[in-house]
mmCIF file of C-alpha atoms in Angstrom:
data_model
loop_
_atom_site.group_PDB
_atom_site.id
_atom_site.type_symbol
_atom_site.label_atom_id
_atom_site.label_comp_id
_atom_site.label_asym_id
_atom_site.label_seq_id
_atom_site.Cartn_x
_atom_site.Cartn_y
_atom_site.Cartn_z
ATOM 1 C CA MET A 1 28.878 -88.598 46.945
ATOM 2 C CA ILE A 2 25.226 -88.660 48.053
ATOM 3 C CA CYS A 3 23.747 -92.166 47.829
ATOM 4 C CA GLU A 4 20.260 -91.460 49.143
ATOM 5 C CA CYS A 5 17.701 -88.684 49.084
ATOM 6 C CA GLU A 6 17.039 -86.634 52.137
ATOM 7 C CA CYS A 7 13.437 -87.905 52.282
ATOM 8 C CA GLU A 8 14.668 -91.500 52.555
ATOM 9 C CA LYS A 9 16.191 -90.932 55.951
ATOM 10 C CA PRO A 10 14.454 -92.819 58.772
ATOM 11 C CA LYS A 11 13.369 -89.666 60.492
ATOM 12 C CA TYR A 12 11.067 -88.835 57.558
ATOM 13 C CA GLU A 13 9.457 -92.278 57.327
ATOM 14 C CA LYS A 14 5.812 -92.717 58.314
ATOM 15 C CA LYS A 15 5.191 -96.361 59.048
ATOM 16 C CA ASN A 16 1.726 -97.848 58.730
ATOM 17 C CA TYR A 17 0.599 -94.520 57.377
ATOM 18 C CA ALA A 18 -3.140 -93.992 56.797
ATOM 19 C CA LEU A 19 -2.615 -93.045 53.157
ATOM 20 C CA CYS A 20 -1.017 -96.468 52.708
ATOM 21 C CA ASN A 21 -4.086 -98.147 54.230
ATOM 22 C CA ASN A 22 -2.084 -98.757 57.415
ATOM 23 C CA SER A 23 -0.233 -101.440 55.507
ATOM 24 C CA GLY A 24 2.902 -99.669 54.396
ATOM 25 C CA THR A 25 5.486 -96.953 54.991
ATOM 26 C CA TYR A 26 5.068 -93.548 53.398
ATOM 27 C CA GLU A 27 8.351 -92.069 52.223
ATOM 28 C CA CYS A 28 9.339 -89.650 49.499
ATOM 29 C CA GLY A 29 5.693 -89.289 48.422
ATOM 30 C CA ALA A 30 5.048 -93.009 47.837
ATOM 31 C CA CYS A 31 3.934 -96.057 49.784
ATOM 32 C CA THR A 32 6.296 -98.975 50.416
ATOM 33 C CA CYS A 33 3.917 -101.827 51.216
ATOM 34 C CA ASN A 34 4.399 -104.294 54.034
ATOM 35 C CA GLU A 35 4.751 -107.949 53.194
ATOM 36 C CA GLY A 36 1.489 -109.430 51.978
ATOM 37 C CA HIS A 37 0.171 -106.148 50.518
ATOM 38 C CA TYR A 38 0.609 -104.410 47.201
ATOM 39 C CA GLY A 39 -0.858 -101.642 45.131
ATOM 40 C CA LYS A 40 -0.243 -97.923 44.857
ATOM 41 C CA TYR A 41 -1.606 -97.372 48.329
ATOM 42 C CA CYS A 42 -1.076 -100.921 49.623
ATOM 43 C CA GLU A 43 -4.763 -101.494 49.285
ATOM 44 C CA CYS A 44 -4.442 -105.005 47.864
ATOM 45 C CA ASP A 45 -4.110 -108.132 49.958
ATOM 46 C CA GLY A 46 -1.374 -110.335 48.554
ATOM 47 C CA SER A 47 -2.853 -113.424 50.108
ATOM 48 C CA ASP A 48 -5.693 -113.392 47.578
ATOM 49 C CA ALA A 49 -3.582 -113.494 44.448
ATOM 50 C CA SER A 50 -0.248 -112.463 43.106
ATOM 51 C CA ASP A 51 0.310 -109.106 41.436
ATOM 52 C CA GLU A 52 0.497 -110.786 38.028
ATOM 53 C CA GLU A 53 -2.729 -112.676 38.598
ATOM 54 C CA ALA A 54 -4.512 -109.497 39.673
ATOM 55 C CA LEU A 55 -3.236 -107.649 36.609
ATOM 56 C CA ALA A 56 -4.508 -110.406 34.357
ATOM 57 C CA LYS A 57 -8.012 -109.788 35.674
ATOM 58 C CA CYS A 58 -7.875 -106.246 34.285
ATOM 59 C CA ILE A 59 -7.124 -107.267 30.695
ATOM 60 C CA ARG A 60 -9.959 -107.829 28.231
ATOM 61 C CA PRO A 61 -10.011 -111.006 26.196
ATOM 62 C CA ASN A 62 -8.085 -110.662 22.968
ATOM 63 C CA SER A 63 -6.238 -107.669 24.408
ATOM 64 C CA THR A 64 -2.888 -107.048 26.068
ATOM 65 C CA THR A 65 -3.607 -103.664 27.659
ATOM 66 C CA ALA A 66 -4.819 -103.449 31.231
ATOM 67 C CA CYS A 67 -8.066 -101.531 31.643
ATOM 68 C CA SER A 68 -8.034 -100.694 27.907
ATOM 69 C CA GLY A 69 -5.418 -98.049 28.657
ATOM 70 C CA ARG A 70 -8.144 -95.953 30.302
ATOM 71 C CA GLY A 71 -7.620 -96.798 33.970
ATOM 72 C CA ASP A 72 -5.480 -98.359 36.677
ATOM 73 C CA CYS A 73 -5.682 -101.985 37.708
ATOM 74 C CA VAL A 74 -6.228 -101.994 41.457
ATOM 75 C CA CYS A 75 -6.411 -105.376 43.139
ATOM 76 C CA GLY A 76 -7.601 -106.941 39.912
ATOM 77 C CA ILE A 77 -10.311 -104.292 39.384
ATOM 78 C CA CYS A 78 -10.098 -101.432 36.878
ATOM 79 C CA ASP A 79 -10.268 -97.928 38.322
ATOM 80 C CA CYS A 80 -11.271 -95.899 35.231
ATOM 81 C CA PHE A 81 -9.819 -92.490 34.399
ATOM 82 C CA PRO A 82 -11.833 -89.322 33.741
ATOM 83 C CA ARG A 83 -12.332 -88.609 30.034
ATOM 84 C CA THR A 84 -10.571 -85.254 30.425
ATOM 85 C CA THR A 85 -8.549 -83.727 33.215
ATOM 86 C CA SER A 86 -11.237 -81.119 33.892
ATOM 87 C CA SER A 87 -14.268 -83.389 33.590
ATOM 88 C CA ASN A 88 -16.293 -85.530 35.964
ATOM 89 C CA GLU A 89 -17.123 -87.823 33.065
ATOM 90 C CA THR A 90 -15.310 -91.138 33.416
ATOM 91 C CA TYR A 91 -14.931 -94.241 31.298
ATOM 92 C CA SER A 92 -16.969 -97.245 32.398
ATOM 93 C CA GLY A 93 -17.106 -101.010 32.069
ATOM 94 C CA ASP A 94 -15.173 -103.840 33.717
ATOM 95 C CA PHE A 95 -12.171 -102.986 31.559
ATOM 96 C CA CYS A 96 -12.902 -99.218 31.114
ATOM 97 C CA GLU A 97 -13.847 -100.110 27.563
ATOM 98 C CA CYS A 98 -16.998 -97.985 27.498
ATOM 99 C CA ASP A 99 -17.345 -94.294 26.753
ATOM 100 C CA ASP A 100 -20.784 -93.129 27.887
ATOM 101 C CA TYR A 101 -20.317 -89.652 26.457
ATOM 102 C CA SER A 102 -19.448 -90.301 22.807
ATOM 103 C CA CYS A 103 -22.890 -91.190 21.456
ATOM 104 C CA ASP A 104 -24.698 -89.350 18.695
ATOM 105 C CA TYR A 105 -26.319 -86.004 19.460
ATOM 106 C CA TYR A 106 -29.826 -84.862 18.565
ATOM 107 C CA ASN A 107 -30.810 -81.189 18.851
ATOM 108 C CA GLY A 108 -27.545 -80.513 20.656
ATOM 109 C CA LYS A 109 -28.205 -83.132 23.344
ATOM 110 C CA LEU A 110 -26.584 -86.505 23.904
ATOM 111 C CA CYS A 111 -29.074 -89.083 22.590
ATOM 112 C CA GLY A 112 -31.644 -86.285 22.383
ATOM 113 C CA GLY A 113 -31.643 -85.707 26.154
ATOM 114 C CA GLU A 114 -32.952 -87.738 29.060
ATOM 115 C CA GLU A 115 -36.513 -87.658 27.733
ATOM 116 C CA ARG A 116 -35.403 -89.556 24.610
ATOM 117 C CA GLY A 117 -32.603 -91.839 25.768
ATOM 118 C CA HIS A 118 -29.170 -92.208 27.369
ATOM 119 C CA CYS A 119 -25.676 -93.134 26.246
ATOM 120 C CA GLU A 120 -24.385 -96.542 27.231
ATOM 121 C CA CYS A 121 -20.954 -97.739 26.129
ATOM 122 C CA GLY A 122 -20.929 -95.534 23.018
ATOM 123 C CA LEU A 123 -24.459 -96.400 21.894
ATOM 124 C CA CYS A 124 -27.755 -94.628 22.554
ATOM 125 C CA LYS A 125 -30.302 -96.637 24.499
ATOM 126 C CA CYS A 126 -33.571 -95.012 23.437
ATOM 127 C CA ASN A 127 -36.616 -94.677 25.638
ATOM 128 C CA GLU A 128 -39.939 -96.079 24.514
ATOM 129 C CA GLY A 129 -41.365 -94.058 21.642
ATOM 130 C CA PHE A 130 -37.996 -93.151 20.098
ATOM 131 C CA LYS A 131 -35.499 -94.855 17.830
ATOM 132 C CA ASN A 132 -32.388 -94.365 15.633
ATOM 133 C CA SER A 133 -28.770 -94.007 16.679
ATOM 134 C CA ASP A 134 -29.418 -90.595 18.246
ATOM 135 C CA CYS A 135 -32.956 -91.337 19.540
ATOM 136 C CA GLY A 136 -34.059 -88.511 17.290
ATOM 137 C CA CYS A 137 -36.842 -90.402 15.571
ATOM 138 C CA ALA A 138 -40.257 -90.503 17.233
ATOM 139 C CA THR A 139 -42.166 -93.689 16.513
ATOM 140 C CA SER A 140 -45.581 -92.076 17.093
ATOM 141 C CA ASN A 141 -47.537 -90.363 14.301
ATOM 142 C CA ASP A 142 -49.507 -88.123 16.674
ATOM 143 C CA SER A 143 -47.553 -84.989 15.754
ATOM 144 C CA CYS A 144 -48.296 -85.604 12.056
ATOM 145 C CA ILE A 145 -52.098 -85.569 12.370
ATOM 146 C CA ALA A 146 -53.713 -82.618 10.557
ATOM 147 C CA LEU A 147 -56.325 -80.945 12.745
ATOM 148 C CA SER A 148 -58.536 -79.967 9.820
ATOM 149 C CA THR A 149 -58.889 -83.464 8.350
ATOM 150 C CA GLU A 150 -57.534 -85.743 11.114
ATOM 151 C CA LEU A 151 -55.420 -87.420 8.431
ATOM 152 C CA ILE A 152 -51.718 -88.158 8.679
ATOM 153 C CA CYS A 153 -50.000 -85.215 6.998
ATOM 154 C CA ASN A 154 -53.403 -84.163 5.622
ATOM 155 C CA GLY A 155 -53.108 -86.976 3.092
ATOM 156 C CA GLN A 156 -50.519 -84.875 1.252
ATOM 157 C CA GLY A 157 -47.343 -86.458 2.604
ATOM 158 C CA HIS A 158 -45.903 -89.154 4.862
ATOM 159 C CA CYS A 159 -44.844 -89.096 8.505
ATOM 160 C CA ASP A 160 -41.127 -89.626 9.081
ATOM 161 C CA CYS A 161 -39.948 -89.688 12.701
ATOM 162 C CA GLY A 162 -42.871 -87.580 13.852
ATOM 163 C CA THR A 163 -42.373 -84.991 11.086
ATOM 164 C CA CYS A 164 -44.423 -84.664 7.913
ATOM 165 C CA LYS A 165 -42.587 -84.892 4.608
ATOM 166 C CA CYS A 166 -44.970 -83.293 2.112
ATOM 167 C CA PHE A 167 -45.102 -84.668 -1.418
ATOM 168 C CA GLU A 168 -42.970 -82.630 -3.830
ATOM 169 C CA THR A 169 -45.573 -83.108 -6.557
ATOM 170 C CA THR A 170 -48.107 -80.961 -4.676
ATOM 171 C CA LEU A 171 -48.059 -77.387 -3.380
ATOM 172 C CA TYR A 172 -49.054 -78.418 0.132
ATOM 173 C CA ARG A 173 -46.530 -77.459 2.782
ATOM 174 C CA GLY A 174 -46.377 -76.854 6.520
ATOM 175 C CA PRO A 175 -45.913 -78.997 9.638
ATOM 176 C CA THR A 176 -48.890 -81.169 8.680
ATOM 177 C CA CYS A 177 -49.045 -80.374 4.924
ATOM 178 C CA GLU A 178 -52.128 -78.177 5.360
ATOM 179 C CA GLU A 179 -50.720 -75.019 3.771
ATOM 180 C CA CYS A 180 -51.247 -74.227 0.090
ATOM 181 C CA PRO A 181 -51.530 -71.055 -2.047
ATOM 182 C CA THR A 182 -55.347 -71.161 -1.992
ATOM 183 C CA CYS A 183 -55.734 -72.293 1.627
ATOM 184 C CA PRO A 184 -56.832 -69.901 4.412
ATOM 185 C CA GLY A 185 -53.367 -70.085 5.931
ATOM 186 C CA LYS A 186 -52.036 -68.781 9.215
ATOM 187 C CA CYS A 187 -52.314 -65.026 8.721
ATOM 188 C CA ASN A 188 -54.762 -64.599 11.597
ATOM 189 C CA GLU A 189 -52.724 -66.854 13.871
ATOM 190 C CA THR A 190 -49.482 -64.929 13.307
ATOM 191 C CA LYS A 191 -50.745 -61.333 13.570
ATOM 192 C CA ALA A 192 -50.192 -61.005 17.309
ATOM 193 C CA CYS A 193 -46.630 -62.361 17.121
ATOM 194 C CA VAL A 194 -45.758 -60.021 14.242
ATOM 195 C CA GLN A 195 -47.004 -56.994 16.184
ATOM 196 C CA CYS A 196 -45.173 -57.772 19.417
ATOM 197 C CA SER A 197 -41.918 -59.092 17.910
ATOM 198 C CA ILE A 198 -41.289 -56.366 15.330
ATOM 199 C CA PHE A 199 -43.217 -53.308 16.535
ATOM 200 C CA GLN A 200 -43.578 -54.066 20.284
ATOM 201 C CA THR A 201 -47.328 -53.482 20.094
ATOM 202 C CA GLY A 202 -50.416 -55.620 20.393
ATOM 203 C CA GLN A 203 -52.027 -57.535 23.232
ATOM 204 C CA LEU A 204 -49.413 -60.222 23.939
ATOM 205 C CA THR A 205 -47.465 -60.092 27.201
ATOM 206 C CA VAL A 206 -43.664 -60.121 27.288
ATOM 207 C CA GLU A 207 -43.726 -63.793 28.267
ATOM 208 C CA GLU A 208 -46.138 -64.692 25.467
ATOM 209 C CA CYS A 209 -44.138 -62.669 22.947
ATOM 210 C CA GLY A 210 -40.992 -64.555 23.933
ATOM 211 C CA LYS A 211 -42.547 -67.707 22.507
ATOM 212 C CA CYS A 212 -42.769 -66.153 19.019
ATOM 213 C CA GLN A 213 -39.866 -67.459 16.953
ATOM 214 C CA ASN A 214 -38.302 -67.005 13.494
ATOM 215 C CA ILE A 215 -39.725 -63.522 12.806
ATOM 216 C CA VAL A 216 -37.479 -60.969 11.061
ATOM 217 C CA ASN A 217 -38.038 -57.573 9.485
ATOM 218 C CA VAL A 218 -36.872 -56.778 5.952
ATOM 219 C CA LYS A 219 -36.835 -53.674 3.774
ATOM 220 C CA GLU A 220 -38.746 -55.314 0.945
ATOM 221 C CA LEU A 221 -40.689 -58.551 0.798
ATOM 222 C CA ARG A 222 -39.544 -61.270 -1.568
ATOM 223 C CA ASP A 223 -41.662 -62.230 -4.556
ATOM 224 C CA ASP A 224 -41.852 -66.016 -4.401
ATOM 225 C CA GLU A 225 -44.718 -68.328 -5.301
ATOM 226 C CA ASN A 226 -44.034 -70.412 -2.192
ATOM 227 C CA LEU A 227 -44.612 -67.430 0.095
ATOM 228 C CA LYS A 228 -47.951 -66.765 1.736
ATOM 229 C CA HIS A 229 -48.751 -63.026 1.813
ATOM 230 C CA CYS A 230 -50.546 -61.486 4.788
ATOM 231 C CA ARG A 231 -51.548 -58.035 5.989
ATOM 232 C CA LEU A 232 -52.821 -56.631 9.251
ATOM 233 C CA VAL A 233 -54.223 -53.285 10.375
ATOM 234 C CA ASP A 234 -52.874 -52.120 13.729
ATOM 235 C CA GLU A 235 -54.326 -49.792 16.341
ATOM 236 C CA ASP A 236 -53.033 -46.742 14.434
ATOM 237 C CA ASP A 237 -54.857 -47.821 11.261
ATOM 238 C CA CYS A 238 -51.481 -48.567 9.689
ATOM 239 C CA ILE A 239 -51.192 -51.563 7.341
ATOM 240 C CA VAL A 240 -48.390 -54.065 7.985
ATOM 241 C CA PHE A 241 -47.395 -56.410 5.160
ATOM 242 C CA TYR A 242 -45.619 -59.711 5.823
ATOM 243 C CA THR A 243 -45.082 -63.177 4.389
ATOM 244 C CA TYR A 244 -44.518 -66.631 5.806
ATOM 245 C CA GLU A 245 -43.203 -69.955 4.564
ATOM 246 C CA TYR A 246 -41.964 -73.276 5.917
ATOM 247 C CA ASN A 247 -38.355 -74.449 5.760
ATOM 248 C CA ASN A 248 -37.228 -78.024 5.178
ATOM 249 C CA LYS A 249 -37.722 -78.714 8.886
ATOM 250 C CA SER A 250 -41.367 -77.590 8.665
ATOM 251 C CA GLU A 251 -40.567 -74.545 10.791
ATOM 252 C CA LEU A 252 -42.596 -71.397 10.183
ATOM 253 C CA LEU A 253 -40.459 -68.474 8.930
ATOM 254 C CA ILE A 254 -41.966 -64.968 8.871
ATOM 255 C CA GLU A 255 -40.602 -61.875 7.096
ATOM 256 C CA VAL A 256 -42.164 -58.502 7.935
ATOM 257 C CA LYS A 257 -41.806 -55.344 5.864
ATOM 258 C CA GLU A 258 -40.201 -52.876 8.232
ATOM 259 C CA LYS A 259 -42.095 -49.833 6.934
ATOM 260 C CA LYS A 260 -45.805 -49.622 7.646
ATOM 261 C CA SER A 261 -48.295 -48.060 5.251
ATOM 262 C CA CYS A 262 -49.990 -45.407 7.374
ATOM 263 C CA PRO A 263 -52.690 -42.861 6.393
ATOM 264 C CA THR A 264 -51.638 -39.215 6.520
ATOM 265 C CA SER A 265 -52.813 -37.353 9.606
ATOM 266 C CA VAL A 266 -55.940 -35.218 9.126
ATOM 267 C CA ASN A 267 -56.233 -31.726 10.685
ATOM 268 C CA VAL A 268 -59.973 -31.401 11.219
ATOM 269 C CA ILE A 269 -59.817 -27.742 12.274
ATOM 270 C CA ALA A 270 -57.867 -26.813 9.171
ATOM 271 C CA ILE A 271 -60.380 -28.637 6.995
ATOM 272 C CA VAL A 272 -63.364 -26.901 8.642
ATOM 273 C CA VAL A 273 -61.723 -23.472 8.399
ATOM 274 C CA GLY A 274 -60.784 -24.165 4.799
ATOM 275 C CA VAL A 275 -64.350 -25.132 3.915
ATOM 276 C CA ILE A 276 -65.752 -22.000 5.560
ATOM 277 C CA VAL A 277 -63.196 -19.765 3.872
ATOM 278 C CA GLY A 278 -63.950 -21.459 0.567
ATOM 279 C CA ILE A 279 -67.688 -20.905 0.928
ATOM 280 C CA VAL A 280 -67.191 -17.231 1.831
ATOM 281 C CA ALA A 281 -64.751 -16.761 -1.041
ATOM 282 C CA VAL A 282 -67.154 -18.345 -3.518
ATOM 283 C CA GLY A 283 -69.996 -16.156 -2.196
ATOM 284 C CA LEU A 284 -67.937 -12.997 -2.531
ATOM 285 C CA ALA A 285 -66.837 -14.018 -6.006
ATOM 286 C CA LEU A 286 -70.450 -14.578 -7.087
ATOM 287 C CA LEU A 287 -71.467 -11.244 -5.562
ATOM 288 C CA LEU A 288 -68.697 -9.418 -7.413
ATOM 289 C CA ILE A 289 -69.615 -11.138 -10.667
ATOM 290 C CA TRP A 290 -73.288 -10.156 -10.201
ATOM 291 C CA LYS A 291 -72.289 -6.568 -9.449
ATOM 292 C CA LEU A 292 -70.038 -6.456 -12.496
ATOM 293 C CA ILE A 293 -72.772 -7.828 -14.761
ATOM 294 C CA THR A 294 -75.396 -5.378 -13.470
ATOM 295 C CA THR A 295 -72.981 -2.452 -13.827
ATOM 296 C CA ILE A 296 -72.194 -3.372 -17.412
ATOM 297 C CA GLN A 297 -75.922 -3.772 -18.149
ATOM 298 C CA ASP A 298 -76.696 -0.353 -16.645
ATOM 299 C CA HIS A 299 -73.972 1.276 -18.733
ATOM 300 C CA ARG A 300 -75.371 -0.323 -21.863
ATOM 301 C CA GLU A 301 -78.929 0.862 -21.098
ATOM 302 C CA LEU A 302 -77.701 4.385 -20.391
ATOM 303 C CA ALA A 303 -75.726 4.486 -23.607
ATOM 304 C CA LYS A 304 -78.731 3.265 -25.555
ATOM 305 C CA PHE A 305 -80.958 5.919 -23.974
ATOM 306 C CA GLU A 306 -78.495 8.694 -24.762
ATOM 307 C CA ASN A 307 -78.218 7.511 -28.328
ATOM 308 C CA GLU A 308 -82.002 7.479 -28.869
ATOM 309 C CA ARG A 309 -82.388 10.879 -27.278
ATOM 310 C CA ASN A 310 -79.827 12.380 -29.628
ATOM 311 C CA LYS A 311 -81.611 10.904 -32.641
ATOM 312 C CA ALA A 312 -85.094 12.312 -31.723
ATOM 313 C CA GLN A 313 -86.598 14.976 -34.283
ATOM 314 C CA TRP A 314 -89.054 17.581 -32.769
ATOM 315 C CA ASN A 315 -91.337 19.906 -35.047
ATOM 316 C CA ALA A 316 -90.848 23.608 -34.254
ATOM 317 C CA GLY A 317 -94.535 24.586 -35.501
ATOM 318 C CA GLU A 318 -97.789 24.303 -33.656
ATOM 319 C CA ASN A 319 -98.334 21.887 -31.053
ATOM 320 C CA PRO A 320 -100.123 19.012 -32.714
ATOM 321 C CA ILE A 321 -102.413 18.586 -29.825
ATOM 322 C CA TYR A 322 -103.294 22.298 -29.570
ATOM 323 C CA LYS A 323 -106.864 23.327 -30.701
ATOM 324 C CA PRO A 324 -107.858 27.020 -31.267
ATOM 325 C CA CYS A 325 -110.893 28.413 -29.488
ATOM 326 C CA THR A 326 -112.769 29.437 -32.791
ATOM 327 C CA THR A 327 -113.966 27.273 -35.643
ATOM 328 C CA VAL A 328 -115.137 28.290 -39.168
ATOM 329 C CA PHE A 329 -117.864 26.326 -40.922
ATOM 330 C CA LYS A 330 -118.836 26.810 -44.668
ATOM 331 C CA ASN A 331 -122.384 26.140 -45.989
ATOM 332 C CA PRO A 332 -122.074 24.757 -49.427
ATOM 333 C CA GLN A 333 -125.600 25.854 -50.437
ATOM 334 C CA TYR A 334 -125.001 29.405 -49.555
ATOM 335 C CA VAL A 335 -124.749 31.364 -52.836
ATOM 336 C CA GLY A 336 -123.681 34.581 -51.421
ATOM 337 C CA GLY A 337 -120.171 35.680 -51.385
ATOM 338 C CA TYR A 338 -117.937 35.490 -48.530
ATOM 339 C CA ASN A 339 -116.141 38.319 -47.166
#
């Protein structure tokens, strides 16, 4: 019958081993502390306090669990565990009672990111200028000032955490409540982004175009009274139709009709040749018509002449204009007879 493990044999012992803080014997993967020392690695000096007294220092008031169950009590001090086995995030606090990674998130960041605040023992500690449990609320109204009027939310809404909430009783919308159906709008401001994002044309660089957000192409534009309709003429003289609106976060959303309205291509040579051919054809047609009319007129005149010639009656006697060479005169007072 085997009464001891092989590793317990004296030849495997490592007395005053470094892993045991030179205060214990390392055997079978554990430290056996010398007299006057205790702890997992014999790191605690027993002359300071007993093991029970040290453990009591690791228990929170009104609790019975050392280090809140989130760490080891080492020499009366809590050594907190990592939150997960694969994480460098650890619990904190004298009793490991704090979780500095379980605060509220804003825009996908813990306490809105370092620029807004940090997590401390489960609660966000917001930097100056921010508030709320997630540090997501800006206390300044600067981002709500309308450029056109220098009024907060253009006088058509109220500023809530740095964002304008436009009055529902009006038609004003937009980040600063400056947009309305009869307002100039942002058509001119959005043309360049529409061209580069949807059609990869225009004057914006790739870097500048990358800043254009929330632009999509659609087959047909929606018919909605809240939409602002825009149009632009590109370098090919094609017309692009698109609309924009603001969502409940005051973000600009743009929908672009995927099919442009382009003029048909013009073949100048074909037009010129066609005009010339048309002029020649019209000239020839007029010439033929004139020739036909004159021919018909000539035939009519000839027929009329032939008809009149056939109807003419000529006397077969003397020529009416012929005069004989002798003339007879009679004297009425001559009483003699005539032969």
